[in-house]
Short mmCIF file of C-alpha atoms in Angstrom, two decimals:
data_model
loop_
_atom_site.label_atom_id
_atom_site.label_comp_id
_atom_site.label_asym_id
_atom_site.label_seq_id
_atom_site.Cartn_x
_atom_site.Cartn_y
_atom_site.Cartn_z
CA VAL O 1 -2.02 2.22 -2.02
CA LYS O 2 -5.55 3.55 -2.50
CA ARG O 3 -7.08 4.89 -5.60
CA LEU O 4 -8.61 8.34 -5.29
CA SER O 5 -11.63 9.16 -7.36
CA LYS O 6 -14.30 11.89 -7.32
CA ASP O 7 -17.08 9.46 -7.79
CA SER O 8 -16.89 7.85 -4.29
CA GLY O 9 -19.52 8.34 -1.54
CA GLN O 10 -17.45 6.78 1.29
CA GLY O 11 -15.91 8.59 4.15
CA LEU O 12 -12.28 9.41 4.38
CA ARG O 13 -11.61 7.11 7.45
CA GLU O 14 -13.19 4.06 5.82
CA PHE O 15 -11.40 5.02 2.64
CA LYS O 16 -8.06 5.09 4.32
CA ASN O 17 -8.39 1.89 6.26
CA GLU O 18 -9.97 -0.40 3.65
CA VAL O 19 -6.99 -1.51 1.63
CA ILE O 20 -3.21 -1.44 1.76
CA LEU O 21 -0.57 -0.67 -0.92
CA ILE O 22 0.41 -4.25 -1.55
CA ALA O 23 -3.16 -5.10 -2.43
CA LYS O 24 -3.22 -2.44 -5.14
CA LEU O 25 0.12 -3.12 -6.85
CA GLN O 26 -1.12 -5.35 -9.68
CA HIS O 27 0.11 -2.60 -11.94
CA ARG O 28 2.98 -3.56 -14.25
CA ASN O 29 6.60 -2.65 -13.50
CA LEU O 30 6.58 0.73 -15.11
CA LYS O 31 3.70 1.95 -13.08
CA ARG O 32 5.34 0.64 -9.96
CA PHE O 33 8.54 2.45 -10.65
CA ASP O 34 6.47 5.71 -11.38
CA ILE O 35 4.75 5.21 -7.99
CA ILE O 36 8.11 4.94 -6.16
CA ILE O 37 9.44 8.05 -8.07
CA GLY O 38 6.28 9.98 -7.19
CA ILE O 39 6.49 9.18 -3.41
CA ALA O 40 10.18 10.19 -3.42
CA ARG O 41 9.31 13.45 -4.99
CA GLY O 42 6.48 14.08 -2.52
CA LEU O 43 9.01 13.59 0.33
CA LEU O 44 11.55 15.80 -1.26
CA TYR O 45 8.84 18.56 -1.58
CA LEU O 46 8.06 18.35 2.25
CA ARG O 47 11.78 18.74 2.96
CA ARG O 48 12.91 21.18 0.43
CA ASP O 49 10.27 22.95 -1.57
CA SER O 50 7.53 23.41 1.02
CA ARG O 51 7.20 26.55 2.94
CA LEU O 52 7.56 24.40 6.02
CA ARG O 53 9.88 21.42 6.60
CA ILE O 54 7.76 18.49 7.55
CA ILE O 55 8.41 15.10 9.00
CA HIS O 56 5.47 12.77 8.34
CA ARG O 57 6.22 10.17 10.99
CA ASP O 58 3.70 7.61 9.66
CA LEU O 59 4.83 7.09 6.10
CA LYS O 60 3.33 3.74 5.12
CA ALA O 61 1.52 2.03 2.31
CA GLY O 62 -1.88 2.81 3.65
CA ASN O 63 -1.14 6.60 3.50
CA ILE O 64 -0.41 6.76 -0.07
CA LEU O 65 -3.24 7.69 -2.20
CA LEU O 66 -3.44 7.18 -6.11
CA ASP O 67 -5.44 9.53 -8.28
CA SER O 68 -7.28 8.70 -11.43
CA GLU O 69 -4.00 8.68 -13.36
CA MET O 70 -2.25 6.42 -10.71
CA ASN O 71 -0.19 9.39 -9.53
CA PRO O 72 0.83 8.95 -5.77
CA LYS O 73 -0.20 11.37 -3.09
CA ILE O 74 1.13 11.36 0.36
CA SER O 75 -1.86 11.64 2.90
CA ASP O 76 -2.73 11.62 6.66
CA PHE O 77 -0.47 14.27 8.27
CA GLY O 78 -2.07 13.81 11.63
CA LEU O 79 1.20 12.78 13.31
CA ALA O 80 3.45 15.04 11.24
CA ARG O 81 5.77 17.41 12.87
CA ILE O 82 7.18 20.76 11.56
CA PHE O 83 11.03 21.34 11.86
CA GLY O 84 12.48 24.69 12.43
CA GLY O 85 15.10 26.11 9.94
CA ASP O 86 18.11 24.57 11.73
CA GLN O 87 16.53 21.59 13.45
CA THR O 88 17.80 18.15 12.36
CA GLN O 89 16.31 15.86 15.05
CA ILE O 90 13.43 15.81 17.69
CA ASN O 91 13.14 13.60 20.75
CA THR O 92 9.92 12.36 22.02
CA ARG O 93 8.69 10.13 24.85
CA ARG O 94 5.55 9.20 22.88
CA VAL O 95 6.33 7.07 19.91
CA VAL O 96 3.36 7.01 17.41
CA GLY O 97 3.30 5.44 13.91
CA THR O 98 3.07 1.96 12.50
CA TYR O 99 5.44 -0.92 13.22
CA GLY O 100 7.16 -2.24 10.30
CA TYR O 101 7.78 1.20 8.93
CA MET O 102 9.38 2.83 11.90
CA SER O 103 13.15 3.44 11.96
CA PRO O 104 15.10 1.92 14.63
CA GLU O 105 16.05 5.20 16.46
CA TYR O 106 12.48 6.24 16.50
CA ALA O 107 10.86 3.00 17.71
CA ILE O 108 13.47 2.32 20.39
CA ASP O 109 14.61 5.73 21.67
CA GLY O 110 12.01 8.22 20.32
CA HIS O 111 14.53 10.23 18.13
CA PHE O 112 12.97 11.24 14.78
CA SER O 113 14.39 13.22 11.86
CA MET O 114 14.02 13.55 8.00
CA LYS O 115 16.08 10.22 7.90
CA SER O 116 13.20 8.56 9.86
CA ASP O 117 10.99 9.11 6.87
CA VAL O 118 13.62 7.89 4.54
CA PHE O 119 13.62 4.58 6.42
CA SER O 120 9.94 4.21 5.96
CA PHE O 121 10.25 5.03 2.27
CA GLY O 122 12.84 2.20 1.96
CA VAL O 123 10.56 -0.18 3.50
CA MET O 124 7.75 0.79 0.95
CA VAL O 125 10.24 0.46 -1.99
CA LEU O 126 10.96 -3.18 -1.00
CA GLU O 127 7.30 -4.00 -0.49
CA ILE O 128 6.43 -2.47 -3.83
CA VAL O 129 9.21 -4.46 -5.56
CA SER O 130 8.35 -7.72 -3.89
CA GLY O 131 4.48 -7.36 -3.64
CA LYS O 132 4.71 -8.28 0.02
CA LYS O 133 4.40 -6.49 3.42
CA ASN O 134 7.28 -6.17 5.83
CA ARG O 135 5.32 -6.66 8.85
CA GLY O 136 4.16 -10.28 9.15
CA PHE O 137 6.41 -11.44 6.30
CA ILE O 138 6.68 -15.19 6.12
CA HIS O 139 9.12 -17.32 4.23
CA PRO O 140 9.36 -21.14 4.26
CA ASP O 141 13.16 -21.25 4.54
CA HIS O 142 13.85 -18.70 7.33
CA ASP O 143 12.39 -16.44 9.98
CA LEU O 144 13.56 -13.06 8.66
CA ASN O 145 11.38 -10.10 8.07
CA LEU O 146 11.08 -8.66 4.54
CA LEU O 147 14.21 -6.33 5.07
CA GLY O 148 16.16 -9.37 6.25
CA HIS O 149 14.97 -11.41 3.34
CA ALA O 150 15.94 -8.65 0.76
CA TRP O 151 19.35 -8.33 2.45
CA LYS O 152 19.87 -12.02 2.47
CA LEU O 153 19.07 -12.25 -1.29
CA TRP O 154 21.31 -9.31 -1.98
CA ASN O 155 24.39 -10.83 -0.23
CA GLU O 156 23.66 -14.25 -2.06
CA ASN O 157 23.72 -12.32 -5.45
CA LYS O 158 20.15 -13.36 -5.98
CA PRO O 159 18.17 -10.09 -5.52
CA MET O 160 15.93 -10.73 -8.63
CA GLU O 161 14.22 -13.48 -6.52
CA LEU O 162 12.77 -10.67 -4.39
CA VAL O 163 10.65 -9.40 -7.46
CA ASP O 164 6.93 -9.91 -7.31
CA ILE O 165 5.77 -12.94 -9.32
CA LEU O 166 3.10 -10.85 -10.88
CA LEU O 167 5.62 -8.81 -12.74
CA GLU O 168 6.68 -10.09 -16.01
CA ASN O 169 9.71 -9.11 -18.30
CA VAL O 170 10.97 -6.60 -15.75
CA PRO O 171 14.03 -4.49 -16.68
CA THR O 172 16.71 -5.98 -14.56
CA ALA O 173 18.81 -2.87 -14.15
CA GLU O 174 15.86 -0.82 -13.11
CA VAL O 175 14.69 -3.37 -10.53
CA LEU O 176 18.15 -3.83 -9.07
CA ARG O 177 18.47 -0.10 -8.69
CA CYS O 178 15.15 -0.04 -6.81
CA ILE O 179 16.26 -2.83 -4.43
CA GLN O 180 19.67 -1.30 -3.84
CA VAL O 181 18.05 2.15 -3.06
CA GLY O 182 15.59 0.50 -0.78
CA LEU O 183 18.18 -1.22 1.14
CA LEU O 184 20.30 1.93 1.50
CA CYS O 185 17.30 3.76 2.87
CA VAL O 186 16.69 1.28 5.53
CA GLN O 187 20.22 1.31 7.02
CA LYS O 188 20.43 0.89 10.77
CA HIS O 189 22.06 4.18 11.34
CA PRO O 190 20.43 7.36 10.15
CA GLU O 191 23.61 8.97 8.97
CA GLU O 192 24.21 6.14 6.61
CA ARG O 193 20.79 6.68 4.91
CA PRO O 194 20.64 8.90 1.85
CA LEU O 195 18.78 12.24 1.65
CA MET O 196 15.71 12.26 -0.57
CA SER O 197 17.55 14.52 -3.02
CA ALA O 198 20.22 11.87 -3.31
CA VAL O 199 17.57 9.08 -3.71
CA LEU O 200 15.94 10.96 -6.60
CA TYR O 201 19.32 11.36 -8.32
CA MET O 202 20.07 7.59 -7.91
CA PHE O 203 16.69 6.85 -9.62
CA ASP O 204 17.01 9.55 -12.35
CA SER O 205 20.58 9.18 -13.24
CA ASP O 206 21.72 6.12 -15.15
CA ASN O 207 25.30 6.95 -14.43
CA ALA O 208 24.75 7.44 -10.68
CA SER O 209 27.20 5.39 -8.57
CA LEU O 210 25.31 3.77 -5.80
CA PRO O 211 27.02 3.00 -2.32
CA LYS O 212 26.89 -0.62 -1.26
CA PRO O 213 24.25 -1.23 1.35
CA LYS O 214 24.90 -2.37 4.78
CA GLN O 215 22.80 -4.72 6.98
CA PRO O 216 19.40 -3.01 7.49
CA GLY O 217 17.90 -1.85 10.72
CA PHE O 218 15.49 -4.39 12.23
CA TYR O 219 17.28 -7.18 10.57
CA ILE O 220 15.47 -9.77 12.74
CA GLU O 221 14.56 -13.33 13.00
CA ARG O 222 11.40 -14.23 14.58
CA VAL O 223 9.89 -17.41 16.36
CA HIS O 224 6.86 -18.43 14.36
CA THR O 225 3.66 -19.00 16.45
CA GLU O 226 0.65 -21.07 15.37
CA THR O 227 -1.01 -17.72 14.50
CA ASP O 228 1.87 -16.74 12.36
CA SER O 229 1.91 -19.90 10.34
CA SER O 230 -1.75 -19.83 9.63
CA SER O 231 -1.98 -16.15 8.91
CA SER O 232 -2.80 -14.85 5.46
CA CYS O 233 -1.10 -11.50 5.95
CA ASN O 234 1.82 -12.30 3.67
CA LYS O 235 -0.06 -13.79 0.88
CA LEU O 236 -0.05 -12.29 -2.61
CA TYR O 237 -3.32 -10.70 -3.67
CA THR O 238 -4.67 -11.40 -7.04
CA PRO O 239 -6.65 -8.78 -8.98
CA THR O 240 -9.84 -10.73 -8.32
CA GLU O 241 -9.29 -10.33 -4.62
CA LEU O 242 -8.68 -6.54 -4.73
CA THR O 243 -11.11 -3.82 -3.72
CA VAL O 244 -10.86 -0.39 -5.21
CA THR O 245 -12.37 2.17 -2.94
CA THR O 246 -13.12 5.61 -4.33
CA LEU O 247 -13.61 8.96 -2.59
CA HIS O 248 -16.08 11.77 -3.10
CA GLY O 249 -16.42 14.86 -0.95
CA ARG O 250 -19.46 15.02 1.17
#
């Protein structure tokens, strides 16, 4: 997540590529929850309230900007597609986007729909809760990616072990709801993922009954290479290591 400010002199491309969402989430639990809700509302706007129905196709941490009040803004619509009034899915031979956030049906078969962005949103939710990235995730006890790790902890009734160690005194019910919604959004089959309107209802209503999640898509184990084991792509960033990039119109 990048912080957007009027005082920057750097160009948009440099700004967008400098830091990632996980490196910015040193904020406390309430702010993280607000960021999740803000992204969900932005996606719902693109689906329901905008004049056009838009599928982003590259929804990821690096395309979420934070303004001066830490409100999230979805950015970079260069790969977005507009859906007609009755369209529910489009097929393409040219798959574009970012691995680690793509839904299985899009990455493998080139099918994308509103549920493709829901999958990407679910990945970001689990990244925000854990403070770690899905792509390149490393754990000493297994070779699962972040989605698999979250699913494993959920089945072992240890979901709170997913929570970022930088968070203190987190409200358990709120965090569990985030994890469960995140897992529901990364279901393997698109028809099993909730609509963004349902996602917001799950977050906003304390009485909402959440379905039980199933095994996520791209629940995979990998073979570690020497490069993987020495990589720092999964380390937790401390506030002293972070860079805040600001933006000012030229």
